[in-house]
Coordinates of C-alpha atoms in Angstrom, one line a residue:
Chain A
M10 CA -0.2 0.1 -0.1
K11 CA 1.1 3.4 -0.9
T12 CA 0.5 5.5 2.0
H13 CA 3.0 8.0 1.6
D14 CA 2.3 9.0 -2.0
R15 CA 0.5 11.7 -0.6
G16 CA -0.5 13.1 2.6
I17 CA -2.3 16.5 3.7
L18 CA 0.2 17.9 1.3
S19 CA 0.3 16.6 -2.2
S20 CA 3.5 16.6 -4.5
Y21 CA 1.8 19.6 -6.6
D22 CA 1.6 21.7 -3.0
L23 CA 5.3 21.0 -2.4
K24 CA 6.6 22.7 -5.9
K25 CA 5.2 25.9 -4.7
P26 CA 7.7 28.0 -2.7
S27 CA 5.8 29.0 0.3
T28 CA 4.7 25.5 0.9
K29 CA 8.2 24.4 0.6
I30 CA 9.5 26.9 3.0
F31 CA 6.5 25.7 5.6
Y32 CA 7.5 22.1 5.0
F33 CA 11.0 22.9 5.5
L34 CA 10.4 24.7 8.9
M35 CA 8.1 21.4 9.8
I36 CA 11.1 19.3 9.2
I37 CA 13.2 21.7 11.4
V38 CA 10.5 21.5 14.3
V39 CA 10.6 17.8 14.1
L40 CA 14.1 17.8 14.2
V41 CA 14.4 19.9 16.9
M42 CA 12.0 17.8 18.9
V43 CA 14.0 14.5 18.0
C44 CA 17.2 16.0 19.3
T45 CA 15.5 17.2 22.5
M46 CA 14.2 13.7 23.1
L47 CA 17.7 12.1 22.4
Y48 CA 19.8 14.7 24.0
P49 CA 19.0 13.8 27.8
M50 CA 19.2 10.1 26.9
F51 CA 22.9 10.6 25.6
V52 CA 23.6 12.8 28.4
I53 CA 22.7 10.2 31.2
F54 CA 25.5 7.5 29.7
F55 CA 28.2 10.6 29.0
N56 CA 27.6 12.1 32.2
G57 CA 28.4 8.7 33.8
L58 CA 31.7 8.7 32.1
K59 CA 32.7 12.2 33.1
L60 CA 34.9 13.0 36.0
N61 CA 32.4 14.4 39.1
T62 CA 34.3 18.2 38.3
E63 CA 33.3 18.0 35.0
V64 CA 29.3 17.2 35.7
N65 CA 29.2 20.1 38.1
S66 CA 31.0 22.4 35.9
F67 CA 29.1 25.4 34.2
P68 CA 28.3 25.7 31.3
P69 CA 27.8 21.7 31.4
T70 CA 29.7 19.7 28.4
F71 CA 28.0 17.0 26.3
L72 CA 30.7 14.5 25.4
P73 CA 33.3 13.8 28.0
S74 CA 36.4 15.5 28.0
E75 CA 38.2 12.5 29.4
V76 CA 36.6 8.9 29.6
H77 CA 36.3 7.4 32.8
F78 CA 35.0 3.7 32.3
E79 CA 35.8 3.0 36.4
N80 CA 32.6 5.1 37.2
Y81 CA 30.5 2.2 35.9
Q82 CA 32.8 -0.3 38.1
K83 CA 32.1 1.8 41.4
A84 CA 28.6 2.5 40.4
W85 CA 28.2 -1.3 40.2
G86 CA 29.5 -1.9 43.4
Y87 CA 27.7 1.2 45.1
I88 CA 24.2 -0.8 45.9
K89 CA 23.5 -4.4 45.1
L90 CA 22.2 -3.9 41.8
P91 CA 21.8 -7.9 40.8
L92 CA 19.8 -8.5 43.9
F93 CA 17.4 -5.8 43.1
A94 CA 17.5 -6.6 39.5
R95 CA 16.3 -9.9 40.5
N96 CA 13.8 -8.8 43.0
T97 CA 12.1 -6.8 39.8
L98 CA 12.2 -10.1 37.7
F99 CA 10.4 -12.0 40.6
I100 CA 7.8 -9.4 40.7
F101 CA 7.6 -9.4 36.9
A102 CA 7.2 -13.2 37.1
G103 CA 4.4 -13.3 39.7
N104 CA 2.7 -10.5 38.3
M105 CA 2.9 -12.3 34.8
V106 CA 1.9 -16.0 36.0
M107 CA -1.5 -14.1 37.9
T108 CA -2.4 -12.5 34.7
V109 CA -2.4 -15.6 32.8
L110 CA -4.0 -17.7 35.2
V111 CA -6.4 -15.3 37.3
V112 CA -7.4 -12.7 34.3
G113 CA -6.8 -15.1 31.5
F114 CA -9.0 -17.7 33.0
A115 CA -11.8 -15.5 34.0
S116 CA -11.7 -13.5 30.8
F117 CA -11.8 -16.9 28.9
S118 CA -14.9 -18.2 31.1
L119 CA -16.8 -14.5 30.2
S120 CA -15.9 -15.0 26.6
R121 CA -16.0 -18.6 25.5
M122 CA -18.1 -20.6 28.5
N123 CA -21.6 -18.7 28.5
V124 CA -22.0 -19.2 32.2
P125 CA -25.4 -18.3 33.9
Y126 CA -25.5 -14.7 35.6
K127 CA -22.3 -13.7 33.5
K128 CA -23.7 -10.1 32.7
V129 CA -23.6 -9.4 36.5
I130 CA -20.0 -11.2 37.1
Q131 CA -18.7 -9.0 34.2
Y132 CA -19.8 -5.9 36.2
F133 CA -18.6 -6.9 39.2
F134 CA -15.0 -7.0 37.3
L135 CA -15.6 -3.9 35.0
L136 CA -17.1 -1.5 37.5
T137 CA -13.7 -1.3 39.1
L138 CA -12.5 0.4 35.9
F139 CA -14.6 3.5 37.0
I140 CA -13.3 3.9 40.5
P141 CA -9.8 5.8 40.3
P142 CA -7.0 3.9 41.9
T143 CA -5.8 6.7 44.1
T144 CA -8.9 7.2 46.0
Y145 CA -8.7 4.0 47.8
I146 CA -4.7 3.9 47.9
I147 CA -4.9 4.4 51.6
P148 CA -7.1 1.9 52.5
N149 CA -5.7 -0.4 50.0
F150 CA -2.7 -0.1 51.8
V151 CA -4.2 -0.7 55.2
N152 CA -6.0 -3.4 53.7
L153 CA -2.7 -5.5 52.7
R154 CA -1.4 -4.8 56.2
D155 CA -4.6 -6.3 57.6
L156 CA -4.2 -9.4 55.6
G157 CA -0.6 -9.4 56.9
L158 CA 1.1 -9.1 53.5
M159 CA 3.4 -6.4 54.5
N160 CA 7.2 -6.8 53.1
S161 CA 5.9 -10.0 51.0
F162 CA 5.9 -10.3 47.3
W163 CA 2.4 -11.5 47.7
A164 CA 1.5 -8.0 48.3
L165 CA 2.4 -7.5 44.7
W166 CA 1.2 -10.6 43.3
L167 CA -2.0 -11.4 44.3
P168 CA -3.1 -7.8 43.2
A169 CA -2.1 -8.1 39.9
G170 CA -4.7 -10.4 39.0
A171 CA -7.1 -7.6 39.9
N172 CA -6.9 -6.0 36.6
A173 CA -9.9 -5.1 34.7
F174 CA -8.3 -3.3 31.9
F175 CA -6.4 -6.7 31.2
L176 CA -9.6 -8.7 31.6
L177 CA -11.2 -6.5 29.0
L178 CA -8.6 -6.4 26.6
L179 CA -8.0 -10.3 26.9
K180 CA -11.8 -11.1 26.7
S181 CA -12.3 -8.9 23.5
F182 CA -9.3 -10.8 22.0
F183 CA -10.8 -14.3 23.1
D184 CA -14.2 -13.0 21.6
G185 CA -12.4 -13.0 18.2
I186 CA -11.4 -16.6 18.0
N187 CA -13.4 -18.7 16.1
M188 CA -16.3 -20.4 18.4
E189 CA -16.0 -23.7 16.4
M190 CA -12.6 -24.3 17.5
F191 CA -13.4 -24.5 21.0
E192 CA -16.6 -26.7 19.7
S193 CA -14.4 -29.3 17.8
G194 CA -12.2 -29.6 20.7
R195 CA -15.0 -30.3 23.3
I196 CA -16.3 -32.9 20.7
D197 CA -13.1 -34.5 20.8
G198 CA -13.2 -34.5 24.5
A199 CA -10.9 -31.8 25.6
S200 CA -11.3 -30.4 29.3
E201 CA -11.9 -26.9 29.6
P202 CA -8.4 -26.0 31.2
R203 CA -7.1 -28.0 28.1
L204 CA -9.2 -26.0 25.9
F205 CA -7.6 -22.8 27.6
F206 CA -3.8 -23.7 27.4
Q207 CA -4.3 -25.6 24.0
I208 CA -6.5 -23.5 22.1
A209 CA -7.1 -20.2 23.4
F210 CA -3.7 -19.6 25.0
P211 CA -1.6 -20.2 21.7
L212 CA -3.7 -18.1 19.7
S213 CA -3.6 -15.3 22.0
V214 CA 0.1 -15.1 22.3
P215 CA 0.1 -11.4 20.7
I216 CA -2.3 -10.3 23.3
F217 CA -0.4 -11.6 26.1
A218 CA 2.9 -10.4 24.4
T219 CA 1.4 -7.1 24.8
L220 CA 0.3 -7.5 28.4
A221 CA 3.9 -9.0 29.3
I222 CA 5.2 -5.5 28.1
F223 CA 2.6 -3.5 30.4
V224 CA 3.2 -5.9 33.2
F225 CA 7.1 -5.8 32.7
S226 CA 7.0 -1.9 32.5
S227 CA 5.1 -1.5 35.4
A228 CA 7.3 -3.6 37.6
W229 CA 10.5 -2.1 36.0
N230 CA 9.3 1.4 36.7
D231 CA 7.0 1.1 39.7
W232 CA 8.6 2.8 42.7
Y233 CA 6.3 4.3 45.3
W234 CA 3.8 1.4 45.8
P235 CA 6.7 -1.1 46.4
S236 CA 8.2 1.5 48.8
L237 CA 5.0 1.6 50.9
I238 CA 4.4 -2.1 51.2
L239 CA 7.9 -3.6 51.1
S240 CA 10.8 -2.8 53.8
S241 CA 14.0 -4.7 53.3
D242 CA 16.7 -4.6 51.0
D243 CA 16.2 -8.5 49.6
K244 CA 12.4 -7.4 48.7
Y245 CA 12.9 -3.9 46.9
P246 CA 12.5 -3.8 43.3
L247 CA 15.2 -2.3 41.3
A248 CA 13.4 1.1 41.0
T249 CA 12.4 1.7 44.7
A250 CA 15.9 0.7 45.5
I251 CA 17.4 3.6 43.2
Y252 CA 14.9 6.0 44.8
K253 CA 16.1 5.1 48.2
Y254 CA 19.7 4.9 47.7
V255 CA 20.7 7.0 44.7
I256 CA 17.9 9.8 44.0
N257 CA 17.3 10.4 47.5
V258 CA 20.7 10.8 48.8
R259 CA 22.6 13.9 48.8
R260 CA 26.2 13.3 49.0
L261 CA 26.5 10.7 46.2
D262 CA 28.8 12.1 43.7
L263 CA 26.8 13.2 40.1
N264 CA 28.9 11.2 37.8
L265 CA 28.2 7.9 40.0
R266 CA 24.8 8.8 40.3
F267 CA 24.5 9.3 36.3
A268 CA 26.4 5.7 35.9
I269 CA 23.9 4.1 38.2
L270 CA 20.8 5.8 36.3
S271 CA 22.4 4.8 33.1
M272 CA 22.6 1.1 33.8
I273 CA 18.8 0.9 34.7
T274 CA 17.9 2.9 31.8
F275 CA 19.7 1.1 29.1
P276 CA 18.4 -2.3 29.3
P277 CA 14.7 -1.4 28.8
V278 CA 15.8 1.3 26.0
I279 CA 17.7 -1.5 24.2
V280 CA 15.6 -4.2 24.5
F281 CA 12.9 -1.5 23.3
L282 CA 14.5 -0.4 20.0
I283 CA 15.7 -4.1 19.1
F284 CA 11.7 -5.4 19.2
Q285 CA 10.2 -1.9 18.7
K286 CA 8.2 -2.9 15.6
Y287 CA 6.8 -5.9 17.9
I288 CA 6.1 -3.6 20.8
V289 CA 4.6 -0.6 18.9
R290 CA 2.3 -3.4 17.0
G291 CA 1.2 -5.1 20.6
L292 CA 0.9 -1.5 22.2
H293 CA -1.8 -1.0 19.3
L294 CA -3.3 -3.7 20.0
G295 CA -3.8 -2.9 23.8
G296 CA -4.1 0.9 23.1
V297 CA -7.2 2.8 22.5
K298 CA -8.8 1.5 19.4
G299 CA -8.2 3.9 16.4
Chain B
M75 CA -11.9 -54.8 46.0
S76 CA -10.9 -56.3 42.9
Q77 CA -9.8 -54.5 40.0
S78 CA -12.0 -56.0 37.6
S79 CA -15.2 -54.4 39.4
T80 CA -14.1 -51.2 40.1
V81 CA -14.7 -49.7 36.8
P82 CA -18.6 -50.5 36.5
I83 CA -19.3 -49.9 40.3
R84 CA -18.1 -46.6 40.0
S85 CA -19.7 -45.8 37.1
L86 CA -22.8 -47.1 38.6
D87 CA -22.2 -44.9 41.5
T88 CA -21.6 -41.6 40.2
Q89 CA -24.7 -41.6 38.3
P90 CA -27.4 -40.5 40.5
K91 CA -24.9 -38.1 42.5
K92 CA -24.9 -35.9 39.3
P93 CA -25.5 -32.3 40.1
P94 CA -28.5 -30.9 38.2
A95 CA -27.2 -30.6 34.7
K96 CA -27.4 -26.7 34.5
W97 CA -24.6 -26.3 37.0
R98 CA -22.4 -29.3 36.2
K99 CA -22.2 -27.9 32.6
H100 CA -21.0 -24.9 33.9
I101 CA -19.0 -26.3 36.9
W102 CA -15.8 -25.3 34.8
G103 CA -17.1 -21.9 33.9
Y104 CA -17.6 -20.9 37.6
L105 CA -14.2 -22.5 38.7
F106 CA -12.5 -20.4 36.0
L107 CA -14.0 -17.5 37.6
L108 CA -13.5 -18.3 41.1
P109 CA -10.0 -16.9 41.7
A110 CA -10.6 -13.8 39.7
V111 CA -13.7 -13.2 41.7
A112 CA -11.6 -14.0 45.0
I113 CA -8.9 -11.5 44.3
F114 CA -10.9 -8.6 42.9
F115 CA -13.0 -8.7 45.9
T116 CA -10.2 -9.0 48.4
F117 CA -7.8 -6.4 46.8
L118 CA -10.5 -4.1 44.8
W119 CA -13.9 -3.9 46.4
M120 CA -12.8 -4.8 49.8
P121 CA -10.5 -1.5 49.9
I122 CA -12.7 0.4 48.2
G123 CA -15.7 -0.3 50.8
K124 CA -13.3 -0.3 53.8
G125 CA -12.4 3.3 52.2
I126 CA -15.7 4.7 53.1
I127 CA -16.0 2.7 56.4
F128 CA -12.6 3.9 57.2
S129 CA -13.6 7.7 56.5
F130 CA -15.8 7.6 59.7
Y131 CA -13.1 5.9 62.0
H132 CA -10.0 7.1 63.7
I133 CA -7.8 4.4 62.7
D134 CA -5.3 3.2 65.3
F135 CA -2.7 0.2 64.3
V136 CA -2.2 -0.7 68.0
K137 CA -5.1 0.4 70.0
G138 CA -7.7 -0.2 67.5
D139 CA -10.6 1.7 65.5
T140 CA -13.0 4.3 67.0
F141 CA -15.9 5.1 65.3
V142 CA -15.9 9.1 64.8
G143 CA -19.0 10.1 62.7
W144 CA -18.3 13.0 60.4
D145 CA -15.1 14.1 62.6
N146 CA -12.7 13.2 59.5
Y147 CA -15.2 15.0 57.2
E148 CA -15.3 18.1 59.2
K149 CA -11.3 18.2 60.1
V150 CA -10.6 17.8 56.4
F151 CA -12.9 20.8 55.3
K152 CA -11.3 22.9 57.9
D153 CA -8.0 22.4 56.9
P154 CA -6.5 25.1 54.9
E155 CA -4.3 22.9 53.2
V156 CA -7.1 20.9 51.2
M157 CA -8.1 24.3 49.5
V158 CA -4.6 24.9 48.5
S159 CA -3.9 21.1 47.0
V160 CA -7.5 21.4 45.2
K161 CA -6.3 24.6 43.6
N162 CA -2.9 23.2 42.8
T163 CA -4.5 20.3 41.3
L164 CA -6.6 22.0 39.2
Y165 CA -3.8 24.5 37.7
Y166 CA -1.8 21.1 37.2
M167 CA -4.5 19.9 35.2
L168 CA -4.8 23.3 33.4
L169 CA -1.0 23.2 32.8
G170 CA -1.0 20.0 31.2
V171 CA -3.7 20.8 28.7
L172 CA -1.9 24.0 28.1
I173 CA 1.7 22.8 27.6
G174 CA 1.3 19.1 26.8
F175 CA -1.9 18.2 25.3
W176 CA -1.4 19.6 22.1
V177 CA 2.1 18.7 21.6
P178 CA 1.4 14.9 20.2
I179 CA -1.6 16.0 17.8
L180 CA 0.9 18.4 16.2
F181 CA 3.8 16.3 16.1
A182 CA 1.4 13.2 14.8
I183 CA 0.3 15.8 11.8
A184 CA 3.8 16.5 11.1
I185 CA 5.4 13.6 11.5
S186 CA 2.4 11.8 9.1
E187 CA 3.6 14.7 6.4
M188 CA 7.4 13.4 6.6
R189 CA 8.1 11.4 3.3
R190 CA 11.5 10.0 4.9
F191 CA 12.5 9.1 8.3
Q192 CA 9.1 8.7 9.7
G193 CA 9.8 5.4 11.8
F194 CA 13.0 7.4 13.3
A195 CA 11.0 10.6 14.4
R196 CA 8.4 8.1 15.8
I197 CA 10.8 6.2 17.9
A198 CA 12.7 9.0 19.1
A199 CA 9.6 10.4 20.7
Y200 CA 8.5 7.4 22.1
L201 CA 12.0 6.4 23.5
P202 CA 11.8 8.6 26.7
Y203 CA 8.5 6.6 27.6
V204 CA 10.4 3.8 28.1
V205 CA 13.1 5.5 30.5
P206 CA 11.9 4.5 34.3
F207 CA 10.6 7.6 36.3
V208 CA 13.7 7.2 38.8
V209 CA 15.8 8.0 36.5
L210 CA 13.9 11.0 35.0
Y211 CA 13.7 12.7 38.6
G212 CA 18.0 12.3 38.7
L213 CA 18.1 13.6 35.0
W214 CA 15.8 16.4 35.1
R215 CA 17.0 17.6 38.5
W216 CA 20.5 18.3 36.7
L217 CA 18.8 19.5 33.7
Y218 CA 16.9 21.9 35.9
D219 CA 19.8 22.8 38.1
P220 CA 20.5 26.4 38.4
V221 CA 23.8 25.7 36.6
G222 CA 22.5 23.2 34.6
P223 CA 22.3 22.9 30.7
I224 CA 18.9 24.5 30.3
N225 CA 20.2 27.8 32.1
A226 CA 23.8 27.3 30.2
V227 CA 21.6 27.9 27.0
I228 CA 19.3 30.4 29.0
T229 CA 22.0 32.6 30.1
K230 CA 23.7 32.4 26.7
L231 CA 20.8 34.1 25.4
G232 CA 21.3 36.9 27.8
I233 CA 17.9 36.0 30.0
D234 CA 18.4 35.6 33.8
P235 CA 18.8 32.1 34.9
V236 CA 15.6 30.6 35.9
L237 CA 15.2 28.5 39.4
F238 CA 13.0 25.5 37.6
L239 CA 12.3 23.9 40.8
T240 CA 12.9 26.2 43.6
D241 CA 10.6 29.0 42.4
K242 CA 7.4 29.0 43.4
A243 CA 6.0 30.4 40.0
W244 CA 8.1 27.9 38.0
S245 CA 8.0 24.5 39.9
M246 CA 4.6 23.2 38.4
I247 CA 5.5 24.2 35.1
S248 CA 8.7 22.3 35.4
I249 CA 6.9 19.5 36.3
V250 CA 4.4 19.2 33.4
I251 CA 7.4 20.2 31.1
M252 CA 9.4 17.2 32.3
E253 CA 5.6 14.8 32.1
T254 CA 5.5 16.2 28.8
W255 CA 8.7 15.4 27.5
Q256 CA 8.4 11.7 28.7
S257 CA 4.9 10.9 27.9
F258 CA 3.9 12.7 24.5
G259 CA 5.0 9.7 22.8
S260 CA 2.7 7.4 23.7
A261 CA -0.2 9.7 22.6
L262 CA 1.5 10.5 19.7
L263 CA 1.4 6.9 18.4
I264 CA -2.1 6.8 18.8
Y265 CA -2.8 9.9 16.8
L266 CA -0.2 8.9 14.1
A267 CA -2.2 5.7 13.7
A268 CA -5.1 7.8 13.5
V269 CA -3.9 10.4 11.0
L270 CA -2.0 7.9 8.9
S271 CA -5.3 5.8 8.3
I272 CA -7.5 8.6 6.7
P273 CA -8.2 8.0 3.3
R274 CA -5.7 9.9 1.1
D275 CA -8.7 10.8 -1.5
W276 CA -10.3 12.8 1.0
Y277 CA -7.3 15.2 0.5
E278 CA -7.5 14.7 -3.2
A279 CA -11.2 15.6 -3.3
A280 CA -10.6 18.5 -1.0
E281 CA -7.6 19.8 -3.0
I282 CA -9.2 19.4 -6.2
D283 CA -12.3 21.7 -4.6
G284 CA -9.4 24.2 -4.2
A285 CA -9.0 23.6 -0.3
G286 CA -5.9 25.1 1.4
I287 CA -3.6 23.2 3.7
W288 CA -5.0 24.9 6.7
Q289 CA -8.6 24.3 5.6
R290 CA -7.6 20.5 4.9
I291 CA -6.1 19.8 8.2
R292 CA -9.2 21.9 9.9
H293 CA -11.7 20.4 8.1
I294 CA -10.1 16.4 7.3
T295 CA -7.7 15.9 9.5
L296 CA -8.7 17.2 13.0
P297 CA -12.3 16.0 12.5
A298 CA -11.3 12.6 11.7
I299 CA -9.2 12.0 14.7
K300 CA -12.0 13.9 17.1
N301 CA -12.4 10.7 18.8
Q302 CA -9.0 10.3 19.6
I303 CA -8.8 13.9 20.8
V304 CA -11.7 13.9 23.1
L305 CA -10.5 10.1 24.5
L306 CA -7.0 11.1 25.5
F307 CA -8.4 14.3 26.6
L308 CA -10.3 13.1 29.4
L309 CA -7.5 10.2 30.2
Q310 CA -5.1 12.9 30.5
L311 CA -7.7 14.7 32.9
I312 CA -8.3 11.6 34.8
A313 CA -4.4 11.0 35.0
T314 CA -3.4 14.3 36.3
S315 CA -6.2 15.0 38.5
Q316 CA -4.5 11.7 40.4
G317 CA -1.2 12.8 40.0
F318 CA 1.2 13.2 43.0
Q319 CA 4.5 10.9 42.5
T320 CA 6.4 13.3 40.5
Q321 CA 5.5 16.1 42.8
Y322 CA 6.3 14.0 46.0
A323 CA 9.7 12.9 44.3
L324 CA 11.2 15.9 42.9
L325 CA 10.1 18.6 45.4
D326 CA 7.9 16.9 48.4
G327 CA 5.0 19.3 47.7
G328 CA 7.4 22.2 48.0
P329 CA 8.8 24.9 47.6
N330 CA 6.1 26.3 50.2
N331 CA 3.3 23.8 49.1
A332 CA 3.3 25.3 45.3
T333 CA 3.4 21.6 44.1
L334 CA 1.1 20.1 47.0
T335 CA -1.5 18.3 45.0
Y336 CA -4.6 16.7 46.3
A337 CA -3.4 13.1 46.0
L338 CA 0.0 14.2 47.7
L339 CA -2.1 15.3 50.6
V340 CA -4.0 12.4 51.0
V341 CA -1.1 10.3 51.1
R342 CA 0.8 13.1 53.5
Y343 CA -2.4 12.5 55.4
A344 CA -1.7 8.8 56.0
F345 CA 1.6 8.7 56.1
T346 CA 3.3 11.7 57.5
R347 CA 0.4 12.6 59.8
Q348 CA -0.6 8.7 60.6
D349 CA -4.3 10.2 60.4
Y350 CA -5.6 7.2 57.8
G351 CA -9.3 8.1 58.6
S352 CA -9.0 11.5 57.4
A353 CA -6.9 10.1 54.2
S354 CA -9.6 7.9 53.5
A355 CA -12.3 10.7 54.0
L356 CA -10.3 12.7 51.3
G357 CA -10.3 9.6 49.1
V358 CA -13.9 9.3 49.2
L359 CA -14.5 13.1 48.6
M360 CA -12.0 12.7 45.7
F361 CA -14.0 9.8 44.3
L362 CA -17.2 11.5 44.2
V363 CA -15.6 14.1 41.8
L364 CA -13.3 11.7 39.7
G365 CA -15.7 8.9 39.3
L366 CA -18.2 11.2 37.5
L367 CA -15.1 12.2 35.1
A368 CA -14.9 8.1 34.5
V369 CA -18.1 7.8 33.6
V370 CA -18.1 10.5 31.1
Q371 CA -15.1 8.7 29.6
Y372 CA -17.0 5.4 29.6
R373 CA -20.0 6.8 27.6
M374 CA -17.5 8.5 25.3
S375 CA -15.4 5.6 24.1
N376 CA -18.6 3.7 23.7
K377 CA -19.9 6.3 21.6
K378 CA -17.0 5.9 19.7
E379 CA -17.3 2.2 19.1
A380 CA -21.2 2.5 18.2

């Protein structure tokens, strides 16, 4: 499909000098935008290579005048990054399992098993979308405390199954799978869990991959909520640990600070750049339907 | 029991004990729903319900809770900081619209017109969205520093340096600029997909009828993405009305409460003053206002699909 043969502007428009100037200006504006997006990304990395005096100099430099890779070595030893990374991956894995099993099963049942009182149950799930999470953030905290889940991964894992947005996404995806596939599976004597794992799940890999992106980015990003319910180093995810020991600490040298920050920025950025084609497509699958 | 007899006996045994056909047919359906119902109840509906109950109690983790009636609400209404925080939140929402809302629309239209490097521009715009928040805080503290790079450019232009974070007039604006930088890429993707799906011959026809470039944007492009604009506008309002993490992490509500948003005050009531009851009351009040917004958003997004 030739989507680019014309847009709002046709090739005829572009021959007019006034439009040409306008088009040129537009390109400049986009270019400036791209630079302001990329400059801070590079600066995180380069500042981690500078001497501390250079990071603090005015006016600031962009490229380091001398390269100090040993900053990264020092930064690696400053906090227990592998431990915190492991915690983050733990949280991600548990949240993902909950998403697949709890949300996956429920949406499969709502979509494909036609149980009585389906509508009522669906409202029970979906009405939670109308209640902004910040309005019950405090009772939520007290509730987890009452349940004795403080400083335990379960306090993050179990509520991960209570996601009405994911439920909606999965259900609408399952709705699109041909019903006859399940009918023939049932006639052949497959049990319902088997229908889920051997037919519904493999056919829904794209939507589960999208959910995995969402779940991963929240496990990697969330620092505030884990900092409330977790309270020891062997539980903190990366983001919370960085907030507590890097952002909130005054006396840490700026160059080391940036070295640590770049170490936790670049894994997701690199993964994103490699898989961006699939990720962007996946986000469209999960995003606002265009 | 001999092995040969078990098979027929078991099958005879179970036949009369069968539950009514309707329920047996759906037993797996309900089993599949059970974990989700339990989890939604325990971790969403219970806190939501408890929030309403707590708002009438004084919560004490050691001595136990005591019923105090409307005291928490009275206390909250008398607190001058509540009014300050409501004003700040409205200001924050307004700035989000003024500074941030139009940016992705503008760039979606501009990038859709690019004949080359479209993908590159799109990825560059989305990239900051991948950066973790905590990195953002460290990075922008340095960028906004009185002797940081932004002030270096400003002083070179002959303007007095700006205290982006510590100046009361600037702190909220600085936060909104930072958040726009980080998050407009995701909205951009949605707009871009919508803009690119507009049939090309609409523009062709408009051009033949003599419509100028602005007229084409005004009468074709913008109406075609109107649904996305309305939806993302509401989503942004819902998100910014609850915002507090950036304000908390960068400035802890300062300078002089200039970035104290309503949600941040809720958190402060709970975790600084240990007054969970009043914090719950503030949450209930917030729900009464925001729930309305969420309903409007739902009606809008459903209308779109119809």
